[in-house]
Every structure is written in C-alpha cells, then in structure tokens.
Short mmCIF file of C-alpha atoms in Angstrom, two decimals:
data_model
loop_
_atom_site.label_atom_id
_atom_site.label_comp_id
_atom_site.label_asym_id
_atom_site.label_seq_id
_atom_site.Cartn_x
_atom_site.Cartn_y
_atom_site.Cartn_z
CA UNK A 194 -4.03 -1.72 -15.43
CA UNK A 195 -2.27 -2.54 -18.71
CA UNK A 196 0.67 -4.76 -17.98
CA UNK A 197 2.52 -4.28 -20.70
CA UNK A 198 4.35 -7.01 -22.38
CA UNK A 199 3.53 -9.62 -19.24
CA UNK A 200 2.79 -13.04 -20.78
CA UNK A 201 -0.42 -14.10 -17.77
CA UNK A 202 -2.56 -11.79 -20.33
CA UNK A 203 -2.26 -13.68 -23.03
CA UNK A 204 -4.30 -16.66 -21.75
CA UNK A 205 -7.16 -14.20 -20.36
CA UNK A 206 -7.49 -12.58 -24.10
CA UNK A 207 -6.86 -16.74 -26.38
CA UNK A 208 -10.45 -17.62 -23.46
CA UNK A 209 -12.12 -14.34 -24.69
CA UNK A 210 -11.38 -14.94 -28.36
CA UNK A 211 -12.52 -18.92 -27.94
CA UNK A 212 -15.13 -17.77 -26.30
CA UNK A 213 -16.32 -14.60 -29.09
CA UNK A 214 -15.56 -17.71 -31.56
CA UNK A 215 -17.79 -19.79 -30.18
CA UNK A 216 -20.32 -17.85 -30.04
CA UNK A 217 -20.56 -16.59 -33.94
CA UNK A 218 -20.49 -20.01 -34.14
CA UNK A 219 -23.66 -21.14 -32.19
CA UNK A 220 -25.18 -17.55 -34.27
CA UNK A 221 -24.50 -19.54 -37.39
CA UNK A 222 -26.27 -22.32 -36.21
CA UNK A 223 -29.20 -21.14 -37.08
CA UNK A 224 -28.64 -20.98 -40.37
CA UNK A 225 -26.72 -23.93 -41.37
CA UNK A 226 -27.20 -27.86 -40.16
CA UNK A 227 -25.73 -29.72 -37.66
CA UNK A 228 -23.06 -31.07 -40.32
CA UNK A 229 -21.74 -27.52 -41.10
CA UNK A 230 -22.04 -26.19 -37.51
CA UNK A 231 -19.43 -28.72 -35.96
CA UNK A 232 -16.93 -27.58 -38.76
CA UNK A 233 -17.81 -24.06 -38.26
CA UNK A 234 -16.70 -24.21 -34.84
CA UNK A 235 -13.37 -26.54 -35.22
CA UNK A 236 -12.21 -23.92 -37.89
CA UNK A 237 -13.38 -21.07 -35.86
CA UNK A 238 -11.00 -22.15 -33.14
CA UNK A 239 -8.26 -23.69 -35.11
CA UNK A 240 -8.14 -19.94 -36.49
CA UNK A 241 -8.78 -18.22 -32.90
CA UNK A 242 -5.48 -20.56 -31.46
CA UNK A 243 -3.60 -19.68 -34.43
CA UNK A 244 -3.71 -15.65 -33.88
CA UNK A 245 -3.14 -16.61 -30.26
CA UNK A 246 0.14 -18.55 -31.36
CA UNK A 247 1.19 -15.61 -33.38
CA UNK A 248 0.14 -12.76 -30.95
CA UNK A 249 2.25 -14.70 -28.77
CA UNK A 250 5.28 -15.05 -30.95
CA UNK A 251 5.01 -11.34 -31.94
CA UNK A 252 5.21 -10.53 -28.51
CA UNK A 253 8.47 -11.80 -27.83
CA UNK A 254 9.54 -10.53 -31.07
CA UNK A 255 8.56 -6.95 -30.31
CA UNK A 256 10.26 -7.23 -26.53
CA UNK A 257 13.73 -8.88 -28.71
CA UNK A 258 14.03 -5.82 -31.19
CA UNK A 259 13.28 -3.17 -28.63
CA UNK A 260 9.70 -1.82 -28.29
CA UNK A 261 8.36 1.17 -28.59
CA UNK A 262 6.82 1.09 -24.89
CA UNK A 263 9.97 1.08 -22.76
CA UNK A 264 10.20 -2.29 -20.07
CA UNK A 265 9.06 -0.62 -16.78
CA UNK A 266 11.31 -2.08 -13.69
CA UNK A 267 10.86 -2.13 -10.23
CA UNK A 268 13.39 -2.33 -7.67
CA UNK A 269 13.24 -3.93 -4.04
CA UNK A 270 15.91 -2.82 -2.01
CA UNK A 271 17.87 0.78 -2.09
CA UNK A 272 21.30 -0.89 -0.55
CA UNK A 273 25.31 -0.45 -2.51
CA UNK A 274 23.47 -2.29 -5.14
CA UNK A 275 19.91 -1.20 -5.41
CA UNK A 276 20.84 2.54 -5.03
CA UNK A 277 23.44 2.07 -8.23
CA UNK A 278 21.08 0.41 -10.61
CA UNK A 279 18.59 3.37 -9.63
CA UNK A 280 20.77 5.92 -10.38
CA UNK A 281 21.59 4.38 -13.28
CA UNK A 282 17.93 4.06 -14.63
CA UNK A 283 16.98 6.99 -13.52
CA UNK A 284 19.93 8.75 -16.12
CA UNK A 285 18.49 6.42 -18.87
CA UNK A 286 18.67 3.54 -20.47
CA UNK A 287 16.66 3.16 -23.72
CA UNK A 288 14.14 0.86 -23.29
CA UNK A 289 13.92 0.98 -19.69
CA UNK A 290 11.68 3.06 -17.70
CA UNK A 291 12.35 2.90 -13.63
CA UNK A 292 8.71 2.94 -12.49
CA UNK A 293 9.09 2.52 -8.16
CA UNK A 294 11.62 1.17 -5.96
CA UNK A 295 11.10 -0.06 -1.74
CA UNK A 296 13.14 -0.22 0.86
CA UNK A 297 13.09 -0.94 4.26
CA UNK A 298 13.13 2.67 5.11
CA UNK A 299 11.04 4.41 3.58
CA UNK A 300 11.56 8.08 4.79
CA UNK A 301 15.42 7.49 4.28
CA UNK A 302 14.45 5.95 0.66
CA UNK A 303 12.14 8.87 -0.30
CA UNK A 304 14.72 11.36 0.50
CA UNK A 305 16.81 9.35 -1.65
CA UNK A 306 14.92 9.48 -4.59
CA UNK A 307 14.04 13.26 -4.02
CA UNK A 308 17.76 13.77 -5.96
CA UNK A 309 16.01 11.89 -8.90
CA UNK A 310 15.46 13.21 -12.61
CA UNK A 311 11.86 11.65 -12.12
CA UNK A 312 9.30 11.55 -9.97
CA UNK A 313 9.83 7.61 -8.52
CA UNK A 314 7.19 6.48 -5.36
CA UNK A 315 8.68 4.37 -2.86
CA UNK A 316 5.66 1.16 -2.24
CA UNK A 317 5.74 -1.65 -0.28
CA UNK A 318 8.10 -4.85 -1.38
CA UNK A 319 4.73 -6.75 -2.31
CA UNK A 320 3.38 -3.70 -4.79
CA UNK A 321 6.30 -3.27 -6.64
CA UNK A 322 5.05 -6.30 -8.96
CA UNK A 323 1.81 -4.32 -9.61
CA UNK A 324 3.76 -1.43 -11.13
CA UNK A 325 6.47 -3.30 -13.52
CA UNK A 326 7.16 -5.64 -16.21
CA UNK A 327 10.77 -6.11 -14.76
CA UNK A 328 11.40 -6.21 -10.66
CA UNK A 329 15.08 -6.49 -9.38
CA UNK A 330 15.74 -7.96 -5.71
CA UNK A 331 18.40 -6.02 -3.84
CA UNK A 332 17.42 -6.55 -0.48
CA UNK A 333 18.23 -8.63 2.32
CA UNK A 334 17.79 -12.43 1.96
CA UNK A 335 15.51 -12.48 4.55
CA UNK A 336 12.83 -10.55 2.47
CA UNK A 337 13.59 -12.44 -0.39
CA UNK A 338 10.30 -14.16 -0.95
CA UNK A 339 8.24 -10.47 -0.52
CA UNK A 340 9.97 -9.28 -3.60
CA UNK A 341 10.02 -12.86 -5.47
CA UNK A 342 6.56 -13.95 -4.50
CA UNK A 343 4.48 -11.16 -6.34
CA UNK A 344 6.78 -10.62 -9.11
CA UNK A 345 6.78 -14.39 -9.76
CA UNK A 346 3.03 -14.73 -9.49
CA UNK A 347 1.97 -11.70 -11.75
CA UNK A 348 4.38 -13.08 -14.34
CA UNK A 349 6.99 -10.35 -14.21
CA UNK A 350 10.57 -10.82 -15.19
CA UNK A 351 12.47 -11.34 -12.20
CA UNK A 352 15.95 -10.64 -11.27
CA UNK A 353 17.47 -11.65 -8.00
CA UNK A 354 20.82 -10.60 -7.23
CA UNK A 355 20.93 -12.63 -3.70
CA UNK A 356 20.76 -15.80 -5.73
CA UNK A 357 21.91 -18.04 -3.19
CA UNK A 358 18.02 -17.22 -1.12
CA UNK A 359 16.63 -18.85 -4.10
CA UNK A 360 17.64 -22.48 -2.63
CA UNK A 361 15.25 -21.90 0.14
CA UNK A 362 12.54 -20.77 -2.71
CA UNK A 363 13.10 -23.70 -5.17
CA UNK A 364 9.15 -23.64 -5.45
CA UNK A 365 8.99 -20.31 -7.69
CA UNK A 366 10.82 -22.09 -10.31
CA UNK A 367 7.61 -24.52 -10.55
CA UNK A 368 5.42 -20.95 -9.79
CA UNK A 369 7.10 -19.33 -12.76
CA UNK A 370 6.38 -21.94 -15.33
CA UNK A 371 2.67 -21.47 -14.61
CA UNK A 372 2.83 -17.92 -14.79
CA UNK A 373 4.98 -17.53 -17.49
CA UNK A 374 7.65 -15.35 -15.22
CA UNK A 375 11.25 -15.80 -16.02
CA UNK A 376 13.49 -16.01 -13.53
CA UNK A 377 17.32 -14.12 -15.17
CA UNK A 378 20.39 -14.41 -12.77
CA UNK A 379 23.17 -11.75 -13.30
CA UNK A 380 26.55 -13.12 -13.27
CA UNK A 381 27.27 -10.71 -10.61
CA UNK A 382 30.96 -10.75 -9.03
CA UNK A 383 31.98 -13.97 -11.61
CA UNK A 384 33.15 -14.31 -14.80
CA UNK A 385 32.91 -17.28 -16.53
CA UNK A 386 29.35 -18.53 -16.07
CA UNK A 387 28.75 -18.68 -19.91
CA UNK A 388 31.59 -20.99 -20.17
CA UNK A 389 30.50 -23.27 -17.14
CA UNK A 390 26.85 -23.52 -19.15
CA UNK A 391 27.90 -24.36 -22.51
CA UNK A 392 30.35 -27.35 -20.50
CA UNK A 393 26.78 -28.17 -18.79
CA UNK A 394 25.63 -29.10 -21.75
CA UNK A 395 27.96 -32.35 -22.15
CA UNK A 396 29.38 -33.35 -18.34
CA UNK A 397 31.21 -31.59 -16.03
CA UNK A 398 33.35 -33.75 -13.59
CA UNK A 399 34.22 -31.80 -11.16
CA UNK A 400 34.18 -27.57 -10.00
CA UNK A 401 35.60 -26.31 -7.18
CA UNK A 402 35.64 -22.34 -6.06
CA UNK A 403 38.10 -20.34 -3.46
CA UNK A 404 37.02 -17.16 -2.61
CA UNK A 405 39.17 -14.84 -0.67
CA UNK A 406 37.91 -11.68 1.00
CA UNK A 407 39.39 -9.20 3.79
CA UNK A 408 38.40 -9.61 6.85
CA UNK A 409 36.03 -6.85 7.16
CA UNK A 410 34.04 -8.90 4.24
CA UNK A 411 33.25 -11.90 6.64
CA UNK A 412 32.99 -10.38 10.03
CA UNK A 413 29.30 -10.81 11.21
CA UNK A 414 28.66 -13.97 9.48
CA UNK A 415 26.43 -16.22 11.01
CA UNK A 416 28.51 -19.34 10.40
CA UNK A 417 31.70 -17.55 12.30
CA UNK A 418 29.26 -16.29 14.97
CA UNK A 419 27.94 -19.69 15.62
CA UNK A 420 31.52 -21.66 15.39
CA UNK A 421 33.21 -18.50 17.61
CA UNK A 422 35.88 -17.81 14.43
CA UNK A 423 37.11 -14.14 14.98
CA UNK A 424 38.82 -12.65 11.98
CA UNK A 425 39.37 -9.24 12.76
CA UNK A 426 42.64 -9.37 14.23
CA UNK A 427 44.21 -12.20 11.92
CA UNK A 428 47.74 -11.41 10.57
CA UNK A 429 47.72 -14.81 7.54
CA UNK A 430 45.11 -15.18 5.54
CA UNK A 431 42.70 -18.38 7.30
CA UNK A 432 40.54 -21.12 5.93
CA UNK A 433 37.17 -20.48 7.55
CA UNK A 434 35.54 -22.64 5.69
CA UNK A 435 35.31 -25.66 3.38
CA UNK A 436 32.12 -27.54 1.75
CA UNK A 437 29.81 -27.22 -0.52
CA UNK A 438 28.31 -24.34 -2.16
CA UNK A 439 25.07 -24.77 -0.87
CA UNK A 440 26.13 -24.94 2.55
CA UNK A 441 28.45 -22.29 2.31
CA UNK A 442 25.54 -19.93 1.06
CA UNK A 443 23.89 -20.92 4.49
CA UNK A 444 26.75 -19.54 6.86
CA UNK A 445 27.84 -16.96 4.64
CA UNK A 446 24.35 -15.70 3.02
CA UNK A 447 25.73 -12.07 1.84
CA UNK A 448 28.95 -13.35 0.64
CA UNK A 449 29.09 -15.94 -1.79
CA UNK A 450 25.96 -15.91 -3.88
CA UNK A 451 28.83 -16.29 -6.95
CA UNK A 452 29.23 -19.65 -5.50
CA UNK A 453 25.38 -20.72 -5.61
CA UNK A 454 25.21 -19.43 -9.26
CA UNK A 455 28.30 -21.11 -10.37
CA UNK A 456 26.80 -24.11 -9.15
CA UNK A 457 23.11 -23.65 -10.52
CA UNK A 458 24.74 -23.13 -13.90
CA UNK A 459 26.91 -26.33 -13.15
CA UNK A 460 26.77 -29.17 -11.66
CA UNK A 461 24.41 -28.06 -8.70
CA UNK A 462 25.53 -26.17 -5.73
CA UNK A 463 25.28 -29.22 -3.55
CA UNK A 464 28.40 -30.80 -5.76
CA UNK A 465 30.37 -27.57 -6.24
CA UNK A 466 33.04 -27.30 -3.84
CA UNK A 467 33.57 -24.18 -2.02
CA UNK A 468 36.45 -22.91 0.23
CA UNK A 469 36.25 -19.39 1.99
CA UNK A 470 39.22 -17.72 3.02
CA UNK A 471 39.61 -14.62 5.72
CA UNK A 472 43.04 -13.13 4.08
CA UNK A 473 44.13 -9.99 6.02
CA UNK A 474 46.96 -9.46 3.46
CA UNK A 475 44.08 -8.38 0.57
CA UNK A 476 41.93 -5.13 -0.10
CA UNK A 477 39.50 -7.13 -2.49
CA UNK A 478 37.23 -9.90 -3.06
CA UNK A 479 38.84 -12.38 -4.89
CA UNK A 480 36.82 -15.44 -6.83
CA UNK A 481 38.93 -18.90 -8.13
CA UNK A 482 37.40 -21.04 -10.00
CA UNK A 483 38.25 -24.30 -11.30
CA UNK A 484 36.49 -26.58 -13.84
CA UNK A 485 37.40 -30.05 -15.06
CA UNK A 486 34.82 -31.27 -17.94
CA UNK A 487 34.68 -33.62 -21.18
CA UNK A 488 34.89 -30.82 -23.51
CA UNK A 489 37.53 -28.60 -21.57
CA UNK A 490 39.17 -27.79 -18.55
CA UNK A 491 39.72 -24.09 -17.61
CA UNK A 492 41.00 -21.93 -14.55
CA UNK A 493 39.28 -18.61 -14.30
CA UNK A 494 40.15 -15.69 -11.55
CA UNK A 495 38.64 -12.35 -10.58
CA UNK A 496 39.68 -9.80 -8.07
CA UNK A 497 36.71 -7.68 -7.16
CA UNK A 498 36.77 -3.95 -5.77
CA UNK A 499 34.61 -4.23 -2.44
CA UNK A 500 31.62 -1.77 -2.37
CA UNK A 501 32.37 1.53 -0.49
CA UNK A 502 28.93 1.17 1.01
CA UNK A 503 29.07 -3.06 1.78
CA UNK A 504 32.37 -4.36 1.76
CA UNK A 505 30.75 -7.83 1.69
CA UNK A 506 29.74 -7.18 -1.97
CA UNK A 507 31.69 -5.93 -4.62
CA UNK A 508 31.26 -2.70 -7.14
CA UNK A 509 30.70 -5.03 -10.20
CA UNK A 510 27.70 -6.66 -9.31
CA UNK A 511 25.28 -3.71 -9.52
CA UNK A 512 27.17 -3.28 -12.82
CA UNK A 513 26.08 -6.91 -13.60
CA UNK A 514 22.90 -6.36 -13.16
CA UNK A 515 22.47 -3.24 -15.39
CA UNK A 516 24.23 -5.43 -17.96
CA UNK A 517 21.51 -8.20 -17.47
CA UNK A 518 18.89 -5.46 -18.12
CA UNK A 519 20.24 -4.08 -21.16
CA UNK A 520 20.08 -7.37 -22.58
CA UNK A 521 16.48 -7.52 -22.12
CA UNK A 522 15.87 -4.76 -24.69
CA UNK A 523 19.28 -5.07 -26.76
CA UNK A 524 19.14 -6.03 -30.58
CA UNK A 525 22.34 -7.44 -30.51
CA UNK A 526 23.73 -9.91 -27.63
CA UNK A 527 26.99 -11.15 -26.96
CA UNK A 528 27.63 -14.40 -24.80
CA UNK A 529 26.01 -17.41 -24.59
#
C-alpha cells in the first residue's frame, strides 16, 4: 500500500539502494583490482546516503509547501469533537483528504457518515493507521492507546486531543522517535501555549492554572465520585480540587487536558499547579492561567462555550484541532 509521505519508508528504500550499490559494485569487481574495488564501493555508498539525505529533505519540503497528493487523515472517535473535525474535512480543506473514521458504534457511526459528501468506511480503532498519513484521537481516554499504538508504530502523524492519557503512554514518545511519528498537540481550550514555550526556553519559576466550569461540566467525575463531592445542587461556586496538573488529569480525565498541556509545554505537569472550581453562577468553561518566568511574567484568561453535545468540553477545541491540521499543509504559519 503506498503510504504516502510516511517517513518508516524511507529506511526500507536507503537498504535497497545500499544494497543495488553494492552490488554494481561486487559486478565491477571483476574488472578492476582489489585497490579500485574498495573505493568503488565507499563512493558508491557515500553517493547512495547522499540521495537518501536529499530524498529525505525533499520530503519534508514537499509536505511544508503543500503537495500535490493531499495528507490523508484518519479519525478515532465520532464524539462533539470527532464528529466536527469530520464534517469539516469532509467540506474540504486543501490538502487534506478524510480517508476513514471509528467509533465505538459503528452502526450509529455509519449512519453518521451516510450524510457525507464522500464515501468514508467506518474500521476498527487499530486500522485506521493502515489507511492515513495523519490519525486524530477523539475518543475516550480509555481507548487511548488503540488509536495511539498503530498510528505511532506505522509512523503516522498523530494528534491526540485527550492529551492528558498521554502521561499513562509516556513510552510512545520513545516509540515515535524510532518510527519517525510525530506526536502534534492542539492547543485545544487554551490560549497561550506559544507564549509558555518560548518562556521554556530560558526558566520558568512558577505556573499555576484555575479552571472554572458549571456544574454540569464536573458531575460524574471519578475524583468527586470517589471523595462523595456532589455539585449539582451548589448555590457558590466550590473548590473541588487543588494539586497538581498531573493529578488533577487523574480525577478529572475529560476535563482538564488544557492543564496537562500547559504543563508539558512548561514546566511539567507534575510542577504546574492546578485548582478546579464547581461555580454554579457560570454558563462556560473558564481557563486562568498564571506564569512567573526570567524573561516575563503574564496573566492569560479564556472563557470557553461548553459543547452542546459534551458540556465537559468546549466548542473551540475541535476548532483547535482543524487549526493544527491546516498547519500541516499551510505555506505560511503564524505562532511559534
């Protein structure tokens, strides 16, 4: 099957050309000495690596200024935010080609994409890396590793938007560095992120996030099942909980995957501090964040519109995530 633009190909075709090099080599034995054969096949090589090393560059170039072949993407999960991105694809976006999508129900999914422009199948989480250059996790965390798994191992370009589950996968950032997958987090319900990298880069003292959210945001999170916290009938807004980002992320795993990137592109979500807040007087997700750093100190709020569909997530994050994608095929970027 051709993959496309994946980068696992390129090592299969450098061993073919070593090895067609090679052998003219050994052919040319026969006709020269053992002085000029040895030469023959170090400059044989040396020029074999070298149209590797370009073929390679060239193939980043071509997927920077937009090839010709459109990036096909995959989607796992047809939730508030897989179903928008779909949509979305399906209308067009140059560059990008929607190729399949999965869910965990299928017959509901395949209705869904009945409404489509294009014919779309509906596979398996684990196939969807078979079919795509580019697959995008919307699903649950709890199936997190059967879209990240594949994807990561065939190379793909992968885009999580539950990018708190990736603490509990730290091992497919090791995976993708063999593979030559890349691993691109949307900035999803936060602003600020390119800010918070670029202070990364000297030394960042100290970041602390407050998120507020209705209660009909929290309700049903395992950390407020297991400590008995009811929210729905609260009249003040409540602190249900205070720590760090990578804890929070734990008790609250569909709610503050902001927090978890803030602190990957930070200090680490194990230093970034995190309150959660169950405010009855609000009708969306609110995100504080607060960064003190040698090269600058800045404040940074967003107040979030709350899916229709999930009022744990918000209606900017599958816009986030079609941003990230157009990025992948734009000429011109903006942001660091």
């Amino acid at each position: 099957m051709d993959r496309g633009l994946c980068p696992r190909d390129g090592g299969q075709r450098f061993a073919a050309d070593v090895h067609d090099g090679w052998c003219r080599a050994s052919a040319d034995r026969h006709r020269s000495s053992d002085s000029q054969w040895l030469p023959c096949v170090a400059q044989d090589l040396a020029t074999t690596a070298l149209r590797h090393e370009r073929h390679e560059l060239s193939q980043e170039f071509i997927l920077i200024r937009h090839h010709r072949n459109p990036l096909r993407v995959a989607i796992g999960g047809l939730g508030a935010i897989g179903r928008q991105v779909a949509q979305r694809l399906d209308a067009g976006i140059d560059g990008l080609i929607l190729v399949s999508v999965s869910a965990n129900r299928v017959e509901r999914a395949q209705h869904y994409v009945e409404a489509f422009n294009h014919s779309i199948p509906v596979l398996q989480l684990a196939e969807l890396a078979d079919t795509a250059d580019v697959v995008i996790e919307c699903a649950p965390a709890a199936v997190f590793g059967e879209v990240a798994e594949p994807a990561i191992a065939r190379g793909c370009i992968f885009i999580p938007s539950s990018i708190g589950a990736l603490l509990n996968h730290w091992h497919l950032i090791e995976a993708a560095q063999r593979s030559g997958a890349r691993i691109i987090a949307p900035s999803g319900a936060l602003l600020g992120l390119d800010a918070v990298r670029a202070a990364a880069e000297g030394t960042i003292h100290r970041v602390t996030m407050i998120t507020r959210k209705p209660p009909t945001g929290l309700a049903g999170s395992p950390y407020l099942l297991e400590n008995n916290i009811d929210v729905e009938n609260l009249t003040e807004p409540v602190r249900v909980f205070s720590g760090s980002a990578d804890e929070g992320i734990k008790g609250f795993p569909a709610n503050v995957n902001v927090a978890v990137a803030l602190g990957i592109a930070g200090i680490g979500p194990e230093r970034t501090e995190l309150e959660i807040w169950a405010d009855p007087t609000i009708d969306r997700n609110t995100h504080s964040i607060r960064v003190e750093a040698d090269s600058a100190r800045f404040e940074l709020k967003m107040e979030n519109i709350p899916s229709e569909e999930n009022p744990r997530t918000g209606r900017i994050v599958a816009l986030s995530v079609i941003a990230t994608l157009r990025r992948l095929v734009a000429t011109l970027t903006v942001g660091t």
